[in-house]
Coordinates of C-alpha atoms in Angstrom, one line a residue:
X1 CA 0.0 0.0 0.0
X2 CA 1.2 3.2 -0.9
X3 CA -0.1 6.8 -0.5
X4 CA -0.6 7.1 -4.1
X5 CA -3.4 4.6 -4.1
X6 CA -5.0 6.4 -1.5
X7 CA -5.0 9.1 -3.1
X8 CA -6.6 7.2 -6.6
X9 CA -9.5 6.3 -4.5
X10 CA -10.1 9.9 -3.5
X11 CA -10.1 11.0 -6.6
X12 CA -12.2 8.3 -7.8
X13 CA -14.7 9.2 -5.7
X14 CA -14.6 12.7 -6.4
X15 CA -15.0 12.6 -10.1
X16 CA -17.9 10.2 -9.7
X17 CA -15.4 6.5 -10.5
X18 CA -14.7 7.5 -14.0
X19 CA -11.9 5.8 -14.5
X20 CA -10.8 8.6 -17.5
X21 CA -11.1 11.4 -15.6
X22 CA -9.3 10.2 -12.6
X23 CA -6.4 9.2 -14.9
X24 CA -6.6 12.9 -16.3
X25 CA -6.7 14.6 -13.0
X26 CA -3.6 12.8 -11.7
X27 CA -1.7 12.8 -15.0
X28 CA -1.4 9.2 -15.6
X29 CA -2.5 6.8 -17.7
X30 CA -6.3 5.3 -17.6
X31 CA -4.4 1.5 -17.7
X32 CA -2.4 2.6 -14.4
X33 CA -5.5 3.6 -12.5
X34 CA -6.8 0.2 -13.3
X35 CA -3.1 -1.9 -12.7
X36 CA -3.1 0.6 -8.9
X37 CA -6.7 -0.1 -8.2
X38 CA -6.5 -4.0 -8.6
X39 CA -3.0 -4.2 -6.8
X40 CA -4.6 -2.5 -3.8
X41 CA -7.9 -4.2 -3.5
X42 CA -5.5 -7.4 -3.8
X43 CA -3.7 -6.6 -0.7
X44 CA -6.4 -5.6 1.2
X45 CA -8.1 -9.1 -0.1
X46 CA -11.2 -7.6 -0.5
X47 CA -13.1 -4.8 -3.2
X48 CA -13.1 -1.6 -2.6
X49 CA -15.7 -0.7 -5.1
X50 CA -19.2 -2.2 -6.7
X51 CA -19.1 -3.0 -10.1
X52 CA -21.7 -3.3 -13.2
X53 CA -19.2 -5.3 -15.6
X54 CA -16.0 -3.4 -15.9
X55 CA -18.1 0.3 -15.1
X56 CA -17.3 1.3 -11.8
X57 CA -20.4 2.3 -10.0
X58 CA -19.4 3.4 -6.1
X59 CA -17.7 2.3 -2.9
X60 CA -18.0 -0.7 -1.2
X61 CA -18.5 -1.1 3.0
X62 CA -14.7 -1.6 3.0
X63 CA -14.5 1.0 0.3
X64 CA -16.1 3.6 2.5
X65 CA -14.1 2.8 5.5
X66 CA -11.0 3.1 3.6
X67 CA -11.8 6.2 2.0
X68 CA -12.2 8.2 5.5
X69 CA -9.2 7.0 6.4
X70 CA -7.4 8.3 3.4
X71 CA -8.9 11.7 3.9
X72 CA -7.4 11.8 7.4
X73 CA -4.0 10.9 5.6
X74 CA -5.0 13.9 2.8
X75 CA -5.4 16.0 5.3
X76 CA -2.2 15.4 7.4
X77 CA -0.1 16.0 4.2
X78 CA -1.7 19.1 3.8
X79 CA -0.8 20.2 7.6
X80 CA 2.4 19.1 7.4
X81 CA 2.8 21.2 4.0
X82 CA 2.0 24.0 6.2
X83 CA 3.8 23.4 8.9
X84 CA 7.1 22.6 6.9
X85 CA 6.3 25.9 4.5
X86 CA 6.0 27.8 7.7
X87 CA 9.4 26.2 9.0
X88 CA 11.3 27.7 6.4
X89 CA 9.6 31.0 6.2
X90 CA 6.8 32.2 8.9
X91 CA 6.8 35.4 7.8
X92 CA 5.1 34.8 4.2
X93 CA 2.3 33.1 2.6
X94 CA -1.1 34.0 1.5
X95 CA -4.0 34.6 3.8
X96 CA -7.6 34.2 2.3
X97 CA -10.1 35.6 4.0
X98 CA -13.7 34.5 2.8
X99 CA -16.2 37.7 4.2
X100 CA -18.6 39.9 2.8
X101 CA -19.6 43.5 0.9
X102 CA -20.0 44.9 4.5
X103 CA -17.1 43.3 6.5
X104 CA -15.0 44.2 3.6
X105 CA -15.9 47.8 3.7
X106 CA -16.5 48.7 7.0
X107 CA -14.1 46.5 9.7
X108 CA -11.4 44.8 8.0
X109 CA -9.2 48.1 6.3
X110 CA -8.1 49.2 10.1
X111 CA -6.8 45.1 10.9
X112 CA -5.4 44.0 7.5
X113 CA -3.6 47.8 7.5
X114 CA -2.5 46.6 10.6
X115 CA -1.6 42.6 9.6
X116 CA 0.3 44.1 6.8
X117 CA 2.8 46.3 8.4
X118 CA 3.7 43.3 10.9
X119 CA 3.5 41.0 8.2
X120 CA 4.5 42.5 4.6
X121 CA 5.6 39.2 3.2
X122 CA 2.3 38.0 3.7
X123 CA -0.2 38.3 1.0
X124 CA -3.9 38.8 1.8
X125 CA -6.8 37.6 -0.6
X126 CA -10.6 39.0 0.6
X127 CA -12.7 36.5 -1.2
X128 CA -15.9 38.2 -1.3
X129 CA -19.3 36.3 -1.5
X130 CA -22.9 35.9 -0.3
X131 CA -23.2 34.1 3.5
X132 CA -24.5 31.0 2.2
X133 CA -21.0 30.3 0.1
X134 CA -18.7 31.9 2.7
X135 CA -18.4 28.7 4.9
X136 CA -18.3 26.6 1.2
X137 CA -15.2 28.0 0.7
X138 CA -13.3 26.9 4.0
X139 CA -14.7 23.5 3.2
X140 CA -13.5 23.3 -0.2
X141 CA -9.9 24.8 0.4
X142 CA -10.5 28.3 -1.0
X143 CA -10.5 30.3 2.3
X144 CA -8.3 29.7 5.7
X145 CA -10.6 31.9 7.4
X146 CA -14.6 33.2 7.1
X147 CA -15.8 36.5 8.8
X148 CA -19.6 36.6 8.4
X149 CA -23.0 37.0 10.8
X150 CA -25.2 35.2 9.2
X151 CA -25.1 30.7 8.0
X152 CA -23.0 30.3 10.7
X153 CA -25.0 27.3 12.0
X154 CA -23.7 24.4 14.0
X155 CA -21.0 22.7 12.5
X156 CA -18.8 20.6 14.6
X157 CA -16.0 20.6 11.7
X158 CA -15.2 24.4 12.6
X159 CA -13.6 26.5 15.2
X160 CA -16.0 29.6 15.7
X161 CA -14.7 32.6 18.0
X162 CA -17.5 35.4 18.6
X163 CA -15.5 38.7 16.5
X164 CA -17.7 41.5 17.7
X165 CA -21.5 42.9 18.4
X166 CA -23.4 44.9 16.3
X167 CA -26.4 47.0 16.0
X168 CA -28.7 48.2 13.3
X169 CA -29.6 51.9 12.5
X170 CA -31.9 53.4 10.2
X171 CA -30.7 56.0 7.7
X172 CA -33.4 58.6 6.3
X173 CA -32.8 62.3 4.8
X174 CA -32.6 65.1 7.0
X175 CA -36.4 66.5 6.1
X176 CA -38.1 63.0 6.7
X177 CA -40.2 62.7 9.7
X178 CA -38.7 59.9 11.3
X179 CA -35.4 62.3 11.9
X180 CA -37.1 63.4 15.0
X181 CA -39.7 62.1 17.9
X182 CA -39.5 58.6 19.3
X183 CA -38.5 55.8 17.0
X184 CA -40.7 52.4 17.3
X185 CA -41.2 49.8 15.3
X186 CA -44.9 50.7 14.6
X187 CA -43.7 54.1 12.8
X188 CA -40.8 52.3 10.7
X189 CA -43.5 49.7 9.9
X190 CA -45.5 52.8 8.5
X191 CA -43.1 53.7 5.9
X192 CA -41.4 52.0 2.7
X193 CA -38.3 50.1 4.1
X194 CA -34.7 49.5 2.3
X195 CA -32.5 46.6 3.5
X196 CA -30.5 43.9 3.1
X197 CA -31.4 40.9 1.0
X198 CA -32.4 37.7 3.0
X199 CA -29.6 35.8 4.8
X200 CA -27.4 39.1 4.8
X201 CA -26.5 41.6 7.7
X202 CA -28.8 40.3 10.3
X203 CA -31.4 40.6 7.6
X204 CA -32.9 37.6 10.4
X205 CA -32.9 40.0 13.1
X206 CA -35.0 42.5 11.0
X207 CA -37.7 40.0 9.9
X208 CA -37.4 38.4 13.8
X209 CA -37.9 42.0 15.5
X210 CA -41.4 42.7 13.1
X211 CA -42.5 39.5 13.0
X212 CA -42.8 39.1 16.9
X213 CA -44.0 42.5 17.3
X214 CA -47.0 41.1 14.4
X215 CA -45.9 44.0 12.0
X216 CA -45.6 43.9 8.5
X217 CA -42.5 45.3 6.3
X218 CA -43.1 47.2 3.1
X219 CA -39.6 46.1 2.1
X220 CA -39.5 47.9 -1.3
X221 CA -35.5 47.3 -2.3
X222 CA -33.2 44.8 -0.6
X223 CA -29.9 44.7 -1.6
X224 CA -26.4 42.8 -0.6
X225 CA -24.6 46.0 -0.6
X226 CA -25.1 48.5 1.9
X227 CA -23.6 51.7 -0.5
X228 CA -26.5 50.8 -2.7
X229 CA -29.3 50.8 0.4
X230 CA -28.1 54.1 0.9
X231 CA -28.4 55.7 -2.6
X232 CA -32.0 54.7 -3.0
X233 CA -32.7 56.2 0.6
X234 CA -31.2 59.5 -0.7
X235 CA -33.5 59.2 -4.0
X236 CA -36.4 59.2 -1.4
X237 CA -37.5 55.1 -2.1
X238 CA -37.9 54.7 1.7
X239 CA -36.0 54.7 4.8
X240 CA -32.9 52.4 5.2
X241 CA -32.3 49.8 7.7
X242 CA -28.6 49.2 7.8
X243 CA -25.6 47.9 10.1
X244 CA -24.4 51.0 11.7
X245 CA -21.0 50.8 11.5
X246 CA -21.7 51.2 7.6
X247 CA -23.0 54.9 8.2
X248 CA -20.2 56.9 7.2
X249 CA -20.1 60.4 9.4
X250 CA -17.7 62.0 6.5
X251 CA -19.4 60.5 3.4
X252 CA -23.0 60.6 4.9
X253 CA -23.4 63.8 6.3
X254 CA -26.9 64.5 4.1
X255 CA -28.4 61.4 5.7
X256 CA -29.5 61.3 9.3
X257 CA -28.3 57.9 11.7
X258 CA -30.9 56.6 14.3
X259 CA -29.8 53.9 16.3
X260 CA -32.1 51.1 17.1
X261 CA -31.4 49.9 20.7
X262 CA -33.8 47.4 21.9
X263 CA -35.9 47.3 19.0
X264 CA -34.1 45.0 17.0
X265 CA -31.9 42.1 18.2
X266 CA -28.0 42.8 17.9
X267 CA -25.8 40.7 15.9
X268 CA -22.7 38.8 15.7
X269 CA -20.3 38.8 13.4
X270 CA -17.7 35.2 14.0
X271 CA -14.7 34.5 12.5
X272 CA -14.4 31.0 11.8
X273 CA -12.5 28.3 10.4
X274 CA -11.6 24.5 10.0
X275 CA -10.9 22.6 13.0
X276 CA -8.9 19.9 11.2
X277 CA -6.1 22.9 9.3
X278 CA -3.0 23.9 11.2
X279 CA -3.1 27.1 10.6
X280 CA 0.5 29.3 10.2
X281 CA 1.3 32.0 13.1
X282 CA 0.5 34.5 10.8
X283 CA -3.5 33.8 10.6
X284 CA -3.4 33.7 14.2
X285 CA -2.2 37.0 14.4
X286 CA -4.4 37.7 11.9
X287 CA -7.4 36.6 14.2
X288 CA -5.7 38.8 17.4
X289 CA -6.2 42.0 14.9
X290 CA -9.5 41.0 13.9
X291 CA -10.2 40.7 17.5
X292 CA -8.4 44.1 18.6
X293 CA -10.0 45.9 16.0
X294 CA -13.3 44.6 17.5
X295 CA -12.5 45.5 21.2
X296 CA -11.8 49.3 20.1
X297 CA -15.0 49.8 18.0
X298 CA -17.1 48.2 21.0
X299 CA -15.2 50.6 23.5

């Protein structure tokens, strides 16, 4: 048994047992896939996969068994890559940090300004995408780390440290009547509403803080990005329901800020990532900025 035939019955498996494709993505011939394959299940003295004539069709008990443990094995190679690549040179590598529009914008410029003067030699890579993909990416090697509030669910696979709390705010020009009196939910209920498309920015806490109070949103425009929220509010659409650190007391000066304590839940934002990757000194500095940055804008 060698690791190479572990590693043929991963990618079997991942490119559904075609036998040409798995020769392809290793760069070998399809009659070596086959000559591996039978050598192995010969040793082991038993098959590793079912068969419908000489078409492979899936894994066997055995098959199954074997392949978890080869994924272990995958995944220790991979650590000690890292650990060996950090060995010769801890100071430089490439950081990919899965997040989105908002964290992008509004709380990582201070930490990775920060990251990159201790760190020069380290690249950093903001791979920017809807919640729902964010923790895809960790899973399928494109990101070492995810910063996100929402789709965070349980997931025993992942390391998840709380980052920092947040509030909403509405946003409305300075002549609208919400920019004075006492803010409820009943008067924001009254008026057309702008916010964030489901599943992003605590769009939850929105729809949980109406729905328990029995009060319907006109939601009129929902959008992913918070810069476009805030140019319909100034066209006059309807008032804007955003994450306050997004309202911008230099850029935003014609739009009025109302915070909403107590009338809709705060959020978390988590940085997260897999339990199972070593991950270099540098992306745990990384996480100490992240989680610095977070302490000052909650002082």
């Amino acid at each position: 048994m060698n690791l190479s035939q572990l590693e043929l019955l991963r990618t079997l498996h991942e490119n559904g047992f075609n036998l040409s494709k798995a020769a392809d993505s290793m760069h070998i011939v399809q009659s070596a896939v086959s000559r591996q394959l039978h050598l192995f299940e010969e040793e082991l003295g038993s098959p590793l996969l079912t068969r419908n004539g000489k078409k492979l069709t899936g894994l066997t008990e055995l098959g199954q068994k074997v392949l978890a443990q080869a994924s272990t094995i995958q995944q220790a190679k991979k650590n000690i890559k890292s650990l060996a690549s950090e060995y010769r040179n801890g100071d430089s590598g490439i950081l990919h940090v899965a997040t989105t529009h908002t964290q992008a914008k509004y709380f990582l410029p201070k930490p990775i300004q920060r990251f990159r003067a201790k760190y020069p030699g380290v690249k950093v890579y903001i791979v920017q995408s809807s919640p729902d993909h964010l923790i895809d990416f960790l899973h399928n090697d494109q990101a070492d780390l995810a910063i996100c509030t929402e789709k965070v669910a349980d997931d025993e696979t992942l390391i998840i440290n709380p980052c920092y709390e947040w509030h909403h705010a509405v946003v409305i020009p300075k002549e609208h009547p919400l920019a004075s009196g006492d803010l409820t939910l009943e008067r924001l209920a009254s008026f057309p509403i702008l916010t964030y498309s489901l599943g992003f920015t605590g769009r939850s806490n929105i729809e949980k803080a109406f729905n328990d109070r029995e009060l319907q949103m006109d939601v009129v425009l929902a959008a992913a990005d918070t810069d476009i929220i805030k140019t319909y509010v100034r066209l006059g659409l309807g008032v804007g329901l955003i994450a306050s650190m997004a309202y911008d007391p230099i850029a935003d000066t014609d739009l009025v800020v109302r915070n909403l304590p107590g009338l809709i839940p705060s959020s978390m934002t988590k940085i997260a990532y897999l339990r199972q990757n070593y991950l270099p000194a540098y992306s745990r500095h990384f996480i100490e900025e992240l989680l610095d940055a977070a302490q000052e804008m909650n002082a």
